XYZ file of C-alpha atoms in Angstrom:
388
model
C -58.987 10.384 43.623
C -57.654 9.033 40.386
C -58.215 5.718 38.666
C -56.257 3.939 35.948
C -57.380 1.289 33.519
C -55.322 -1.254 31.540
C -54.002 -0.012 28.192
C -56.424 -2.227 26.280
C -59.393 -0.689 28.085
C -58.169 2.809 27.308
C -57.724 1.887 23.660
C -61.274 0.587 23.461
C -62.668 3.659 25.194
C -60.753 6.019 22.951
C -61.729 4.138 19.808
C -65.409 4.191 20.734
C -65.113 7.872 21.535
C -63.655 8.610 18.090
C -66.379 6.580 16.378
C -69.051 8.353 18.400
C -67.600 11.840 17.951
C -70.440 12.999 15.764
C -72.961 11.870 18.353
C -70.985 13.133 21.337
C -70.146 16.416 19.705
C -66.722 17.977 19.415
C -67.046 21.519 20.709
C -70.244 23.437 21.237
C -71.226 27.101 21.452
C -69.388 27.321 24.778
C -65.972 26.464 23.329
C -62.936 28.669 23.804
C -63.439 30.136 20.344
C -66.590 31.955 21.423
C -66.964 34.916 23.713
C -69.707 36.697 25.538
C -70.280 40.244 26.722
C -69.745 40.742 30.446
C -72.881 41.677 32.343
C -73.331 45.402 32.443
C -70.365 46.109 30.166
C -68.911 45.660 26.720
C -65.868 43.578 27.655
C -65.811 40.267 25.817
C -65.119 37.188 27.933
C -63.713 34.036 26.341
C -65.708 30.978 27.383
C -63.651 28.133 28.828
C -64.654 24.706 30.147
C -62.467 23.034 32.781
C -63.036 19.321 33.429
C -62.178 18.079 36.921
C -61.186 14.465 37.557
C -63.367 13.906 40.621
C -66.262 15.324 42.586
C -66.161 18.799 44.112
C -63.635 18.908 46.943
C -60.643 20.932 48.126
C -58.397 18.967 45.774
C -59.595 21.517 43.186
C -59.964 24.517 45.487
C -57.601 26.738 43.496
C -59.892 26.656 40.468
C -63.022 27.315 42.492
C -61.223 30.182 44.238
C -60.103 31.677 40.922
C -63.739 31.615 39.822
C -65.220 32.938 43.084
C -62.599 35.661 43.539
C -63.017 36.918 39.988
C -59.501 36.020 38.824
C -60.787 34.329 35.683
C -63.069 37.230 34.863
C -60.215 39.695 35.405
C -58.239 37.669 32.850
C -61.083 37.984 30.354
C -62.357 34.436 30.847
C -65.812 33.030 31.505
C -64.896 29.670 33.078
C -67.310 26.805 33.605
C -66.005 24.115 35.978
C -67.286 20.634 35.116
C -67.465 18.194 38.020
C -65.882 14.779 37.595
C -67.160 11.402 38.711
C -66.729 7.650 38.546
C -67.678 7.465 34.856
C -65.859 10.586 33.630
C -62.335 10.420 32.209
C -61.188 14.064 32.123
C -58.440 13.659 29.542
C -60.909 11.926 27.208
C -63.327 14.815 27.629
C -60.475 17.112 26.634
C -59.436 14.958 23.671
C -63.061 14.914 22.482
C -63.299 18.679 22.550
C -65.930 18.599 25.285
C -63.623 20.595 27.557
C -60.892 23.148 26.885
C -58.665 22.030 29.784
C -58.688 19.047 32.137
C -57.182 18.043 35.478
C -55.593 14.584 35.513
C -52.762 12.591 37.053
C -49.719 12.472 34.798
C -49.460 8.648 34.387
C -53.152 8.328 33.590
C -53.031 11.124 31.033
C -49.856 9.733 29.456
C -51.584 6.387 29.097
C -54.377 8.119 27.197
C -51.800 9.901 25.025
C -50.252 6.553 24.152
C -53.674 5.479 22.891
C -53.976 8.572 20.688
C -55.313 11.414 22.846
C -53.803 14.714 21.715
C -53.157 16.332 25.103
C -50.247 18.191 26.722
C -49.358 18.951 30.344
C -49.156 22.757 30.497
C -49.363 23.255 34.266
C -47.925 20.825 36.819
C -49.740 22.148 39.882
C -48.994 19.263 42.288
C -45.262 19.112 42.903
C -45.322 15.870 44.891
C -47.403 12.736 45.346
C -50.189 12.487 47.908
C -50.393 8.674 47.976
C -49.643 6.752 51.186
C -49.700 3.207 52.511
C -51.214 3.341 56.013
C -51.022 0.704 58.769
C -51.666 0.410 62.477
C -48.613 1.161 64.596
C -48.350 -2.363 66.005
C -47.775 -3.795 62.517
C -44.346 -2.088 62.477
C -44.632 -1.184 58.796
C -42.573 1.969 58.331
C -40.958 1.327 54.931
C -41.776 -0.654 51.811
C -39.366 -3.380 52.969
C -41.608 -4.026 55.992
C -44.507 -5.047 53.734
C -42.999 -8.486 53.150
C -45.328 -11.195 54.405
C -48.170 -8.708 54.977
C -51.669 -8.444 53.543
C -51.469 -5.303 51.433
C -54.516 -3.441 50.156
C -54.560 -1.405 46.962
C -57.214 0.109 44.714
C -55.876 -1.251 41.456
C -56.720 0.567 38.198
C -53.059 1.680 38.025
C -53.135 3.516 41.352
C -50.916 0.742 42.713
C -47.804 1.517 40.655
C -46.076 3.653 43.294
C -46.655 0.854 45.798
C -45.389 -1.844 43.421
C -42.354 0.263 42.479
C -41.595 0.774 46.174
C -41.774 -2.929 46.927
C -39.670 -3.818 43.889
C -37.038 -1.256 44.898
C -36.973 -2.825 48.378
C -36.345 -6.284 46.901
C -39.894 -7.546 47.426
C -41.647 -9.509 44.693
C -45.218 -8.099 44.718
C -46.555 -11.320 43.216
C -44.975 -13.668 45.764
C -43.779 -11.911 48.905
C -47.037 -10.189 49.931
C -50.717 -11.054 49.917
C -52.483 -8.533 47.709
C -56.039 -7.473 48.534
C -58.426 -5.512 46.351
C -59.309 -2.455 48.430
C -62.456 -0.369 48.181
C -62.094 3.406 47.916
C -62.348 3.789 51.678
C -60.498 2.609 54.811
C -62.967 0.112 56.234
C -60.783 -2.929 55.501
C -57.932 -1.386 57.511
C -60.140 -0.254 60.384
C -61.638 -3.752 60.595
C -58.116 -5.234 60.540
C -58.916 -7.240 57.403
C -55.692 -5.966 55.806
C -52.375 -4.921 57.316
C -51.686 -1.868 55.151
C -54.105 0.247 53.129
C -53.718 2.645 50.240
C -54.771 6.206 51.009
C -54.529 9.755 49.723
C -53.069 11.960 52.441
C -55.817 14.517 51.834
C -58.758 12.120 51.854
C -58.655 8.478 53.005
C -55.965 9.114 55.623
C -58.255 11.728 57.159
C -61.031 9.124 57.218
C -59.142 6.955 59.711
C -58.467 9.997 61.888
C -62.190 10.828 61.831
C -63.076 7.319 63.030
C -63.572 6.322 66.661
C -61.111 3.986 68.334
C -63.334 1.324 69.959
C -60.765 0.755 72.715
C -60.730 4.381 73.887
C -64.034 5.759 72.660
C -62.104 8.694 71.183
C -60.961 9.468 67.655
C -57.846 7.800 66.369
C -54.739 10.006 66.207
C -51.691 9.963 63.908
C -49.799 8.200 66.726
C -51.992 5.155 66.156
C -50.695 4.661 62.614
C -47.584 4.416 60.455
C -47.429 5.927 56.975
C -45.256 4.992 54.012
C -44.760 8.107 51.896
C -43.678 7.315 48.329
C -41.939 10.681 48.087
C -39.582 9.462 50.808
C -39.266 5.992 49.268
C -38.240 7.468 45.913
C -41.086 5.987 43.862
C -43.513 8.906 43.753
C -45.316 9.790 40.513
C -46.600 13.186 39.443
C -50.293 13.714 40.015
C -52.707 16.627 39.371
C -51.761 18.665 36.306
C -53.568 20.991 33.899
C -53.808 19.417 30.440
C -54.486 21.254 27.190
C -55.313 20.326 23.582
C -52.022 19.661 21.763
C -53.231 20.546 18.266
C -54.661 23.874 19.426
C -51.458 24.678 21.285
C -49.551 24.259 18.050
C -51.964 25.891 15.608
C -54.413 28.217 17.369
C -53.010 31.583 18.470
C -56.193 32.489 20.363
C -56.023 29.216 22.305
C -52.358 29.805 23.093
C -53.194 33.227 24.540
C -56.157 31.796 26.455
C -53.930 29.090 27.930
C -51.560 31.662 29.406
C -54.470 33.664 30.835
C -56.117 30.537 32.238
C -52.912 29.405 33.913
C -52.205 32.837 35.356
C -55.661 33.094 36.905
C -55.571 29.473 38.138
C -52.181 30.014 39.772
C -53.614 33.090 41.502
C -56.391 30.857 42.805
C -53.872 28.419 44.270
C -51.873 31.273 45.786
C -55.093 32.562 47.359
C -55.806 29.122 48.852
C -52.260 28.869 50.176
C -52.741 32.141 52.054
C -56.441 31.657 52.925
C -57.107 27.951 53.579
C -60.231 28.553 55.672
C -61.777 30.792 53.012
C -61.059 28.197 50.325
C -62.584 25.500 52.529
C -65.716 27.638 52.725
C -65.715 28.162 48.949
C -65.605 24.412 48.321
C -68.272 23.644 50.924
C -70.500 26.311 49.387
C -70.027 24.660 45.987
C -71.801 21.594 47.367
C -69.021 19.258 48.464
C -70.371 16.055 49.988
C -67.519 16.024 52.532
C -67.706 17.772 55.908
C -66.169 21.109 56.848
C -63.330 19.776 59.031
C -62.492 17.124 56.434
C -62.372 19.815 53.738
C -60.089 22.027 55.823
C -57.793 19.038 56.381
C -57.877 18.373 52.651
C -57.133 22.003 51.794
C -54.171 22.017 54.157
C -52.770 18.755 52.767
C -53.309 19.859 49.171
C -51.353 23.029 49.921
C -48.468 20.818 51.082
C -48.502 19.050 47.706
C -48.406 22.356 45.812
C -46.161 24.465 48.061
C -43.387 25.163 48.049
C -42.969 25.168 44.263
C -39.223 25.880 44.083
C -39.166 26.898 40.409
C -42.608 28.463 40.400
C -46.090 26.945 40.527
C -47.048 24.998 37.426
C -43.581 24.251 36.090
C -42.729 20.616 35.356
C -39.636 19.395 37.184
C -37.805 17.220 34.653
C -36.392 14.845 37.266
C -39.867 14.197 38.704
C -41.273 13.801 35.184
C -38.556 11.331 34.201
C -39.124 9.323 37.382
C -42.860 9.166 36.672
C -42.272 7.990 33.101
C -39.700 5.393 34.220
C -42.053 3.918 36.817
C -44.953 3.969 34.337
C -42.861 2.036 31.806
C -41.011 -0.409 34.045
C -43.235 -1.248 37.016
C -45.646 -4.157 36.546
C -48.776 -4.762 38.574
C -50.005 -8.191 39.664
C -51.354 -8.823 36.150
C -48.032 -7.980 34.537
C -49.331 -4.727 33.044
C -47.506 -1.393 33.005
C -49.069 2.041 32.570
C -46.961 2.800 29.487
C -45.337 0.559 26.881
C -42.847 3.238 25.781
C -41.689 6.761 26.555
C -44.164 9.500 25.611
C -43.736 10.933 22.142
C -44.400 14.438 20.876
C -45.406 17.378 23.059
C -46.192 15.485 26.255
C -45.450 18.545 28.373
C -44.296 22.123 27.959
C -43.309 24.802 30.460
C -43.699 27.603 27.927
C -47.209 28.679 28.910
C -46.730 28.285 32.643
C -43.548 30.360 32.428
C -45.379 33.144 30.588
C -48.083 33.048 33.254
C -45.474 33.223 36.007
C -43.706 36.130 34.284
C -46.999 38.007 34.160
C -47.670 37.312 37.837
C -44.183 38.357 38.872
C -44.579 41.476 36.777
C -47.437 42.515 39.040
C -44.850 43.121 41.755
C -46.161 41.239 44.781
C -46.961 37.723 43.582
C -45.293 34.915 45.546
C -45.181 32.167 42.923
C -42.871 29.817 44.837
C -44.360 29.784 48.345
C -40.908 29.353 49.858
C -42.134 30.521 53.279
C -45.349 28.464 53.202
C -46.298 26.981 56.552
C -49.234 24.586 56.922
C -51.894 25.140 59.547
C -53.008 22.748 62.291
C -56.379 21.153 61.583
C -58.655 19.491 64.159
C -60.780 16.792 62.588
C -64.281 16.147 63.882
C -66.038 12.754 63.962
C -66.929 11.809 60.423
C -65.229 14.948 59.145
C -68.153 17.181 60.078
């Protein structure tokens, strides 16, 4: 899950963070500039902190797999994965120096950059958007154009911009032609028929409706009971999970530059492992203490793989067309309050493919690394009641 805030709120948060830097601390003894001896040997491991954007779940399975399978250690890294939450803004943690890398949606991170956060997208892991608008089949909502006159749920906090861009593209005025409803981060309003269409992540909330019991049949709902609007198909998708790094260190710290390549290489290996071993990665995430059930996590792992693979140019590389579309939507699309994510195009080193390309070259140099996943085929997942 990812949440946005208005630009003014981000500015206030960033300003308070800068003022409180001495109290919060910049970097500590676990920063990337320190190293530790590996247990039982003399090899020095560089300590790295990775900040996630949400709680432990298969959305981040590639990083957990890289840790559990020893890919980070093989790269000379001692990685600590920091769990996210409702009150944690990963890109702010990175900008503060409280993490060495962070996972964040591109629009949200660019909004923070506009407010002064010195961060750069160095690894665009998700190649496509996972956001849907879900409705019951009898509502006949199959495209954004069909939302006219409907009661449309959305989470707000900037998560609605794909939806608003889709409606605008279809000739619908979001402020006049639909009834907007503030949606909780679940699917209860849809299941209770309080709204006609609900916002959902394909790997999380959409699974929730399929784990729920249809009161008319006594059995679980199936995909045939619903319609889905996919913003990738509508042409208003925005880039989501990416690996962000400290811009100043990328430009001035040779050790950090080298660490970034190693971190990306090992992380990409983790995602390749999860592509080829979805059940094992489900087990890794469950063992890490995920609050979600095993069948839900396998569904999530499978859907996350679809967002990552195939990666036509290689995992982690930013596709300029997708980037430009994300920036355009972030600048031009207004929500119901008239706010946009960005007021102008990003300046400076907003993204770079240099480090991801070096990581890919190293992986391909190993001889048997499939960095594109051209032949990837998803598995079939059976959901259990409640995702158990």
